[in-house]
Short mmCIF file of C-alpha atoms in Angstrom, two decimals:
data_model
loop_
_atom_site.label_atom_id
_atom_site.label_comp_id
_atom_site.label_asym_id
_atom_site.label_seq_id
_atom_site.Cartn_x
_atom_site.Cartn_y
_atom_site.Cartn_z
CA MET A 324 -50.91 74.90 25.37
CA LEU A 325 -53.30 76.04 28.11
CA ASP A 326 -56.01 73.62 26.90
CA SER A 327 -53.52 70.75 27.02
CA LEU A 328 -52.50 71.55 30.60
CA THR A 329 -56.13 71.90 31.65
CA ALA A 330 -56.94 68.50 30.12
CA GLU A 331 -53.99 66.90 31.94
CA GLN A 332 -55.11 68.47 35.22
CA ASN A 333 -58.65 67.17 34.69
CA LEU A 334 -57.29 63.69 33.93
CA LEU A 335 -55.17 63.70 37.09
CA LEU A 336 -58.14 64.88 39.15
CA ALA A 337 -60.30 62.10 37.69
CA GLU A 338 -57.64 59.49 38.54
CA VAL A 339 -57.37 60.80 42.10
CA ASN A 340 -61.15 60.65 42.46
CA LEU A 341 -61.18 57.08 41.11
CA VAL A 342 -58.60 55.92 43.65
CA GLY A 343 -60.56 57.63 46.42
CA ALA A 344 -63.77 55.91 45.33
CA GLN A 345 -62.02 52.51 45.18
CA HIS A 346 -60.69 53.08 48.69
CA ASP A 347 -64.13 54.01 49.99
CA ALA A 348 -65.70 50.93 48.37
CA LEU A 349 -63.12 48.65 49.99
CA VAL A 350 -63.57 50.24 53.41
CA ASP A 351 -67.35 50.00 53.08
CA SER A 352 -67.17 46.32 52.12
CA PHE A 353 -65.06 45.50 55.17
CA THR A 354 -67.41 47.56 57.35
CA LEU A 355 -70.35 45.54 56.02
CA LEU A 356 -68.53 42.25 56.64
CA SER A 357 -67.83 43.35 60.19
CA ALA A 358 -71.45 44.41 60.77
CA VAL A 359 -72.83 41.01 59.73
CA GLY A 360 -70.20 39.03 61.67
CA ARG A 361 -68.22 37.77 58.69
CA MET A 362 -64.92 39.47 59.58
CA THR A 363 -63.24 36.33 60.88
CA ALA A 364 -59.99 34.66 59.89
CA ARG A 365 -61.91 31.64 58.62
CA ASP A 366 -64.33 33.71 56.49
CA LEU A 367 -61.51 35.83 55.08
CA THR A 368 -59.40 32.68 54.47
CA LEU A 369 -56.39 34.19 56.21
CA PRO A 370 -53.25 32.03 56.41
CA VAL A 371 -53.26 31.79 60.20
CA ALA A 372 -54.04 29.12 62.78
CA ILE A 373 -57.75 29.23 63.62
CA TYR A 374 -58.45 29.44 67.36
CA ASP A 375 -60.31 26.42 68.70
CA PRO A 376 -61.80 27.04 72.16
CA GLN A 377 -62.19 23.29 72.79
CA VAL A 378 -58.42 22.80 72.56
CA ASN A 379 -57.88 25.53 75.17
CA GLN A 380 -60.55 24.09 77.44
CA ASP A 381 -58.97 20.64 77.27
CA ARG A 382 -55.56 22.13 78.02
CA VAL A 383 -56.69 23.93 81.21
CA ARG A 384 -59.48 21.62 82.36
CA ASP A 385 -57.87 20.43 85.62
CA LYS A 386 -55.93 23.61 86.43
CA TRP A 387 -57.01 25.64 89.45
CA PHE A 388 -55.75 28.94 88.09
CA GLY A 389 -53.05 30.28 85.77
CA THR A 390 -50.12 28.15 86.94
CA GLY A 391 -48.53 25.20 85.18
CA ILE A 392 -50.17 25.82 81.81
CA ASP A 393 -48.04 24.85 78.82
#
């Protein structure tokens, strides 16, 4: 009985360690992406509107300062 409980405890500990290692690998991969400048919405293919600075420049080109902007 004691050997069975010890084996179950070792299995649980191994599973916990596996999940921790998977977490660390994921965090490290995102850290690497960030370090090399690849942590953008376009590179990660996120389902969001990609910011285009030219559109903003065209929208505010003839404005003196922050009034009347759509």
